[in-house]
PDB file of C-alpha atoms in Angstrom:
ATOM      1  CA  MET A  28     -16.475 -23.006 -10.010  1.00  0.00           C
ATOM      2  CA  ALA A  29     -13.944 -25.464 -10.989  1.00  0.00           C
ATOM      3  CA  ILE A  30     -10.260 -24.915 -11.160  1.00  0.00           C
ATOM      4  CA  GLY A  31     -10.108 -25.041 -14.913  1.00  0.00           C
ATOM      5  CA  GLU A  32     -12.854 -22.280 -15.192  1.00  0.00           C
ATOM      6  CA  ARG A  33     -10.921 -20.115 -12.815  1.00  0.00           C
ATOM      7  CA  ILE A  34      -7.816 -20.697 -15.105  1.00  0.00           C
ATOM      8  CA  ARG A  35      -9.883 -19.342 -18.060  1.00  0.00           C
ATOM      9  CA  PHE A  36     -11.242 -16.728 -15.840  1.00  0.00           C
ATOM     10  CA  PHE A  37      -8.030 -15.066 -14.961  1.00  0.00           C
ATOM     11  CA  ARG A  38      -6.398 -16.122 -18.347  1.00  0.00           C
ATOM     12  CA  ASN A  39      -8.964 -14.018 -20.229  1.00  0.00           C
ATOM     13  CA  LEU A  40      -8.664 -11.403 -17.391  1.00  0.00           C
ATOM     14  CA  ARG A  41      -4.867 -11.065 -18.426  1.00  0.00           C
ATOM     15  CA  GLY A  42      -5.606 -11.118 -21.948  1.00  0.00           C
ATOM     16  CA  LEU A  43      -3.255 -14.076 -22.520  1.00  0.00           C
ATOM     17  CA  THR A  44      -3.797 -16.804 -24.996  1.00  0.00           C
ATOM     18  CA  GLN A  45      -3.974 -20.362 -24.000  1.00  0.00           C
ATOM     19  CA  LYS A  46      -0.864 -21.010 -26.315  1.00  0.00           C
ATOM     20  CA  TYR A  47       0.987 -18.349 -24.452  1.00  0.00           C
ATOM     21  CA  LEU A  48       0.119 -19.213 -20.911  1.00  0.00           C
ATOM     22  CA  GLY A  49       1.026 -22.970 -21.526  1.00  0.00           C
ATOM     23  CA  GLN A  50       4.465 -21.846 -22.799  1.00  0.00           C
ATOM     24  CA  MET A  51       4.854 -19.530 -19.832  1.00  0.00           C
ATOM     25  CA  VAL A  52       4.222 -22.378 -17.594  1.00  0.00           C
ATOM     26  CA  GLY A  53       6.938 -24.899 -19.471  1.00  0.00           C
ATOM     27  CA  PHE A  54       4.857 -26.710 -22.091  1.00  0.00           C
ATOM     28  CA  PRO A  55       6.374 -26.956 -25.360  1.00  0.00           C
ATOM     29  CA  GLU A  56       5.039 -24.398 -27.983  1.00  0.00           C
ATOM     30  CA  LYS A  57       3.504 -27.355 -30.280  1.00  0.00           C
ATOM     31  CA  THR A  58       1.288 -28.708 -27.515  1.00  0.00           C
ATOM     32  CA  ALA A  59       0.863 -25.539 -25.170  1.00  0.00           C
ATOM     33  CA  ASP A  60      -2.850 -24.463 -26.262  1.00  0.00           C
ATOM     34  CA  ILE A  61      -4.015 -28.124 -26.225  1.00  0.00           C
ATOM     35  CA  ARG A  62      -2.716 -28.842 -22.724  1.00  0.00           C
ATOM     36  CA  MET A  63      -4.255 -25.514 -21.422  1.00  0.00           C
ATOM     37  CA  ALA A  64      -7.645 -26.369 -23.338  1.00  0.00           C
ATOM     38  CA  GLN A  65      -7.515 -29.757 -21.546  1.00  0.00           C
ATOM     39  CA  TYR A  66      -6.903 -28.084 -18.107  1.00  0.00           C
ATOM     40  CA  GLU A  67      -9.460 -24.981 -18.854  1.00  0.00           C
ATOM     41  CA  SER A  68     -12.294 -27.884 -19.822  1.00  0.00           C
ATOM     42  CA  GLY A  69     -11.844 -29.914 -16.629  1.00  0.00           C
ATOM     43  CA  SER A  70     -10.407 -33.061 -18.875  1.00  0.00           C
ATOM     44  CA  ARG A  71      -7.180 -32.751 -16.919  1.00  0.00           C
ATOM     45  CA  SER A  72      -6.783 -31.314 -13.548  1.00  0.00           C
ATOM     46  CA  PRO A  73      -3.229 -29.504 -12.705  1.00  0.00           C
ATOM     47  CA  LYS A  74      -0.971 -30.934 -10.044  1.00  0.00           C
ATOM     48  CA  ALA A  75      -0.094 -28.709  -7.082  1.00  0.00           C
ATOM     49  CA  GLU A  76       3.169 -27.547  -8.802  1.00  0.00           C
ATOM     50  CA  LEU A  77       1.634 -26.417 -12.066  1.00  0.00           C
ATOM     51  CA  THR A  78      -1.296 -24.873  -9.621  1.00  0.00           C
ATOM     52  CA  GLU A  79       1.666 -22.935  -8.367  1.00  0.00           C
ATOM     53  CA  ASN A  80       3.227 -22.066 -11.632  1.00  0.00           C
ATOM     54  CA  LEU A  81      -0.197 -21.144 -13.374  1.00  0.00           C
ATOM     55  CA  ALA A  82      -0.868 -18.704 -10.401  1.00  0.00           C
ATOM     56  CA  GLY A  83       2.544 -16.994 -10.645  1.00  0.00           C
ATOM     57  CA  VAL A  84       2.029 -16.476 -14.279  1.00  0.00           C
ATOM     58  CA  LEU A  85      -1.465 -15.312 -13.928  1.00  0.00           C
ATOM     59  CA  GLY A  86      -0.375 -12.928 -10.875  1.00  0.00           C
ATOM     60  CA  VAL A  87      -2.872 -14.509  -8.140  1.00  0.00           C
ATOM     61  CA  SER A  88      -2.786 -16.861  -5.236  1.00  0.00           C
ATOM     62  CA  PRO A  89      -2.691 -20.522  -6.043  1.00  0.00           C
ATOM     63  CA  LEU A  90      -5.705 -20.475  -3.611  1.00  0.00           C
ATOM     64  CA  ALA A  91      -7.621 -18.127  -6.028  1.00  0.00           C
ATOM     65  CA  LEU A  92      -7.389 -20.875  -8.794  1.00  0.00           C
ATOM     66  CA  SER A  93      -8.613 -24.080  -6.213  1.00  0.00           C
ATOM     67  CA  VAL A  94     -11.845 -22.385  -5.060  1.00  0.00           C
ATOM     68  CA  PRO A  95     -14.381 -25.104  -3.617  1.00  0.00           C
ATOM     69  CA  ASP A  96     -17.328 -26.406  -5.926  1.00  0.00           C
ATOM     70  CA  ILE A  97     -19.595 -23.265  -6.527  1.00  0.00           C
ATOM     71  CA  ASP A  98     -20.190 -23.713 -10.382  1.00  0.00           C
ATOM     72  CA  SER A  99     -23.769 -24.801  -9.222  1.00  0.00           C
ATOM     73  CA  TYR A 100     -26.420 -23.631  -6.694  1.00  0.00           C
ATOM     74  CA  LEU A 101     -26.376 -26.634  -5.075  1.00  0.00           C
ATOM     75  CA  GLY A 102     -22.484 -26.690  -4.784  1.00  0.00           C
ATOM     76  CA  LEU A 103     -22.453 -23.285  -3.422  1.00  0.00           C
ATOM     77  CA  MET A 104     -25.093 -23.969  -0.740  1.00  0.00           C
ATOM     78  CA  HIS A 105     -23.224 -26.992   0.428  1.00  0.00           C
ATOM     79  CA  THR A 106     -20.131 -24.689   0.406  1.00  0.00           C
ATOM     80  CA  LEU A 107     -22.324 -22.147   2.555  1.00  0.00           C
ATOM     81  CA  PHE A 108     -23.318 -25.077   5.034  1.00  0.00           C
ATOM     82  CA  THR A 109     -19.810 -26.209   5.316  1.00  0.00           C
ATOM     83  CA  LEU A 110     -19.054 -22.379   6.353  1.00  0.00           C
ATOM     84  CA  GLU A 111     -21.814 -22.582   8.748  1.00  0.00           C
ATOM     85  CA  ASP A 112     -20.533 -25.784  10.546  1.00  0.00           C
ATOM     86  CA  ARG A 113     -16.777 -24.938  10.535  1.00  0.00           C
ATOM     87  CA  TYR A 114     -17.029 -20.790  11.066  1.00  0.00           C
ATOM     88  CA  GLY A 115     -20.520 -20.179  12.643  1.00  0.00           C
ATOM     89  CA  LEU A 116     -21.773 -18.438   9.622  1.00  0.00           C
ATOM     90  CA  THR A 117     -25.277 -17.455  10.193  1.00  0.00           C
ATOM     91  CA  VAL A 118     -28.037 -16.547   7.618  1.00  0.00           C
ATOM     92  CA  GLU A 119     -30.502 -13.875   8.392  1.00  0.00           C
ATOM     93  CA  THR A 120     -33.533 -11.969   6.750  1.00  0.00           C
ATOM     94  CA  GLY A 121     -34.352  -8.323   7.173  1.00  0.00           C
ATOM     95  CA  GLU A 122     -35.629  -5.476   5.289  1.00  0.00           C
ATOM     96  CA  THR A 123     -32.780  -5.390   2.713  1.00  0.00           C
ATOM     97  CA  GLY A 124     -32.886  -9.044   1.932  1.00  0.00           C
ATOM     98  CA  VAL A 125     -30.460 -12.111   2.930  1.00  0.00           C
ATOM     99  CA  SER A 126     -27.370 -11.453   4.656  1.00  0.00           C
ATOM    100  CA  LEU A 127     -24.744 -13.752   5.902  1.00  0.00           C
ATOM    101  CA  ARG A 128     -22.710 -12.795   9.074  1.00  0.00           C
ATOM    102  CA  VAL A 129     -20.104 -14.308  11.216  1.00  0.00           C
ATOM    103  CA  ASP A 130     -19.981 -13.945  14.945  1.00  0.00           C
ATOM    104  CA  PRO A 131     -16.735 -13.677  16.222  1.00  0.00           C
ATOM    105  CA  ARG A 132     -17.717 -14.859  19.624  1.00  0.00           C
ATOM    106  CA  LYS A 133     -18.520 -18.248  17.968  1.00  0.00           C
ATOM    107  CA  GLY A 134     -14.848 -19.387  18.382  1.00  0.00           C
ATOM    108  CA  LYS A 135     -11.363 -19.128  17.331  1.00  0.00           C
ATOM    109  CA  ASP A 136     -12.087 -19.967  13.781  1.00  0.00           C
ATOM    110  CA  ALA A 137     -15.168 -17.645  13.618  1.00  0.00           C
ATOM    111  CA  ALA A 138     -12.994 -14.631  14.904  1.00  0.00           C
ATOM    112  CA  GLU A 139     -10.325 -15.234  12.211  1.00  0.00           C
ATOM    113  CA  LEU A 140     -12.891 -15.385   9.577  1.00  0.00           C
ATOM    114  CA  SER A 141     -14.660 -12.288  10.866  1.00  0.00           C
ATOM    115  CA  GLU A 142     -11.318 -10.420  10.843  1.00  0.00           C
ATOM    116  CA  MET A 143     -10.658 -11.890   7.359  1.00  0.00           C
ATOM    117  CA  LEU A 144     -14.156 -10.470   6.290  1.00  0.00           C
ATOM    118  CA  THR A 145     -13.665  -7.235   7.793  1.00  0.00           C
ATOM    119  CA  ALA A 146     -10.408  -6.483   5.627  1.00  0.00           C
ATOM    120  CA  TRP A 147     -12.469  -7.451   2.563  1.00  0.00           C
ATOM    121  CA  ALA A 148     -15.137  -5.053   3.464  1.00  0.00           C
ATOM    122  CA  GLU A 149     -12.681  -2.135   4.032  1.00  0.00           C
ATOM    123  CA  GLN A 150     -11.264  -3.098   0.872  1.00  0.00           C
ATOM    124  CA  ALA A 151     -14.634  -3.173  -0.832  1.00  0.00           C
ATOM    125  CA  GLU A 152     -15.673   0.191   0.836  1.00  0.00           C
ATOM    126  CA  LYS A 153     -12.585   1.802  -0.531  1.00  0.00           C
ATOM    127  CA  TYR A 154     -13.269   0.709  -4.070  1.00  0.00           C
ATOM    128  CA  ARG A 155     -17.067   1.929  -4.001  1.00  0.00           C
ATOM    129  CA  ASN A 156     -15.856   5.362  -2.385  1.00  0.00           C
ATOM    130  CA  GLY A 157     -13.198   5.457  -5.539  1.00  0.00           C
ATOM    131  CA  LYS A 158      -9.959   5.430  -3.171  1.00  0.00           C
ATOM    132  CA  ILE A 159      -8.866   2.262  -5.166  1.00  0.00           C
ATOM    133  CA  ASN A 160      -9.348   1.170  -8.570  1.00  0.00           C
ATOM    134  CA  ARG A 161     -10.807  -1.902  -9.964  1.00  0.00           C
ATOM    135  CA  GLU A 162      -7.197  -3.202 -10.704  1.00  0.00           C
ATOM    136  CA  ASP A 163      -5.902  -2.673  -7.134  1.00  0.00           C
ATOM    137  CA  TYR A 164      -9.137  -4.198  -5.639  1.00  0.00           C
ATOM    138  CA  ASP A 165      -9.023  -7.334  -7.815  1.00  0.00           C
ATOM    139  CA  LYS A 166      -5.286  -7.292  -6.966  1.00  0.00           C
ATOM    140  CA  TRP A 167      -5.922  -7.296  -3.197  1.00  0.00           C
ATOM    141  CA  ARG A 168      -8.613 -10.210  -3.577  1.00  0.00           C
ATOM    142  CA  TYR A 169      -7.068 -12.435  -5.946  1.00  0.00           C
ATOM    143  CA  ASN A 170      -3.492 -12.408  -4.020  1.00  0.00           C
ATOM    144  CA  TYR A 171      -5.040 -12.422  -0.628  1.00  0.00           C
ATOM    145  CA  PRO A 172      -3.692 -12.495   1.840  1.00  0.00           C
ATOM    146  CA  LYS A 173      -0.607 -10.899   0.089  1.00  0.00           C
ATOM    147  CA  TYR A 174      -1.745  -7.287   0.132  1.00  0.00           C
ATOM    148  CA  ASP A 175      -3.819  -7.431   3.350  1.00  0.00           C
ATOM    149  CA  GLU A 176      -2.155  -4.939   6.001  1.00  0.00           C
ATOM    150  CA  THR A 177      -5.187  -4.782   8.268  1.00  0.00           C
ATOM    151  CA  SER A 178      -5.884  -8.178   9.919  1.00  0.00           C
ATOM    152  CA  GLY A 179      -3.688 -10.433  11.845  1.00  0.00           C
ATOM    153  CA  TYR A 180      -3.597 -12.987   9.471  1.00  0.00           C
ATOM    154  CA  VAL A 181       0.062 -13.962   8.708  1.00  0.00           C
ATOM    155  CA  LYS A 182       1.216 -16.011   6.056  1.00  0.00           C
ATOM    156  CA  VAL A 183       2.907 -19.010   6.983  1.00  0.00           C
ATOM    157  CA  PRO A 184       6.483 -19.675   4.982  1.00  0.00           C
ATOM    158  CA  SER A 185       6.562 -22.456   2.489  1.00  0.00           C
ATOM    159  CA  GLN A 186       7.819 -25.985   3.670  1.00  0.00           C
ATOM    160  CA  GLN A 187      11.061 -25.705   1.493  1.00  0.00           C
ATOM    161  CA  LEU A 188      11.860 -22.124   3.393  1.00  0.00           C
ATOM    162  CA  SER A 189      11.053 -23.689   6.778  1.00  0.00           C
ATOM    163  CA  ASP A 190      13.348 -26.714   6.279  1.00  0.00           C
ATOM    164  CA  ALA A 191      16.175 -24.342   4.955  1.00  0.00           C
ATOM    165  CA  LEU A 192      15.741 -22.213   7.740  1.00  0.00           C
ATOM    166  CA  VAL A 193      15.677 -25.474  10.226  1.00  0.00           C
ATOM    167  CA  GLU A 194      18.843 -26.596   8.266  1.00  0.00           C
ATOM    168  CA  ALA A 195      20.877 -23.292   8.742  1.00  0.00           C
ATOM    169  CA  PHE A 196      19.831 -23.159  12.192  1.00  0.00           C
ATOM    170  CA  LYS A 197      21.072 -26.640  13.083  1.00  0.00           C
ATOM    171  CA  ASN A 198      24.403 -25.935  11.108  1.00  0.00           C
ATOM    172  CA  ARG A 199      24.752 -22.927  13.316  1.00  0.00           C
ATOM    173  CA  LEU A 200      24.373 -24.860  16.442  1.00  0.00           C
ATOM    174  CA  LYS A 201      27.016 -27.241  15.279  1.00  0.00           C
ATOM    175  CA  ALA A 202      29.500 -24.575  14.382  1.00  0.00           C
ATOM    176  CA  ASP A 203      29.102 -23.064  17.948  1.00  0.00           C
TER     177      ASP A 203
END
């Protein structure tokens, strides 16, 4: 799915109009709906800062908006081939159909992906068993890894925060 389709998906999921979403990210009222329509149709692509703002208003991770090109079967297949190359994804056929697997023994990247997929499987199981509702399940998925408490994946601080911490540390060293 292209980024425009993802914006539309989450906007509709949240029950927002194009005009309201556009205004929430700072577009003038007069053109807010037109600008959002341009992004959703793909005639314009949002820059990183706008993607961050849209994600904030929509309550999702910016990564949930910027997914690979999976809007066609061929695009999806090539995305899966890339996952095979990068993360050791394997495809197998069995009695119940086709399965995708990650062997954590295939290296560091495969081990990390396996851990993340295991965390996802745990959330999906909770949802299927009624331990969490669809809203909580979607909140977990669309903000991943923010609400993930099971894997060892740690969110890296933003460059801005990192720079501020380094500067504060330098200032403290100068004072001592």
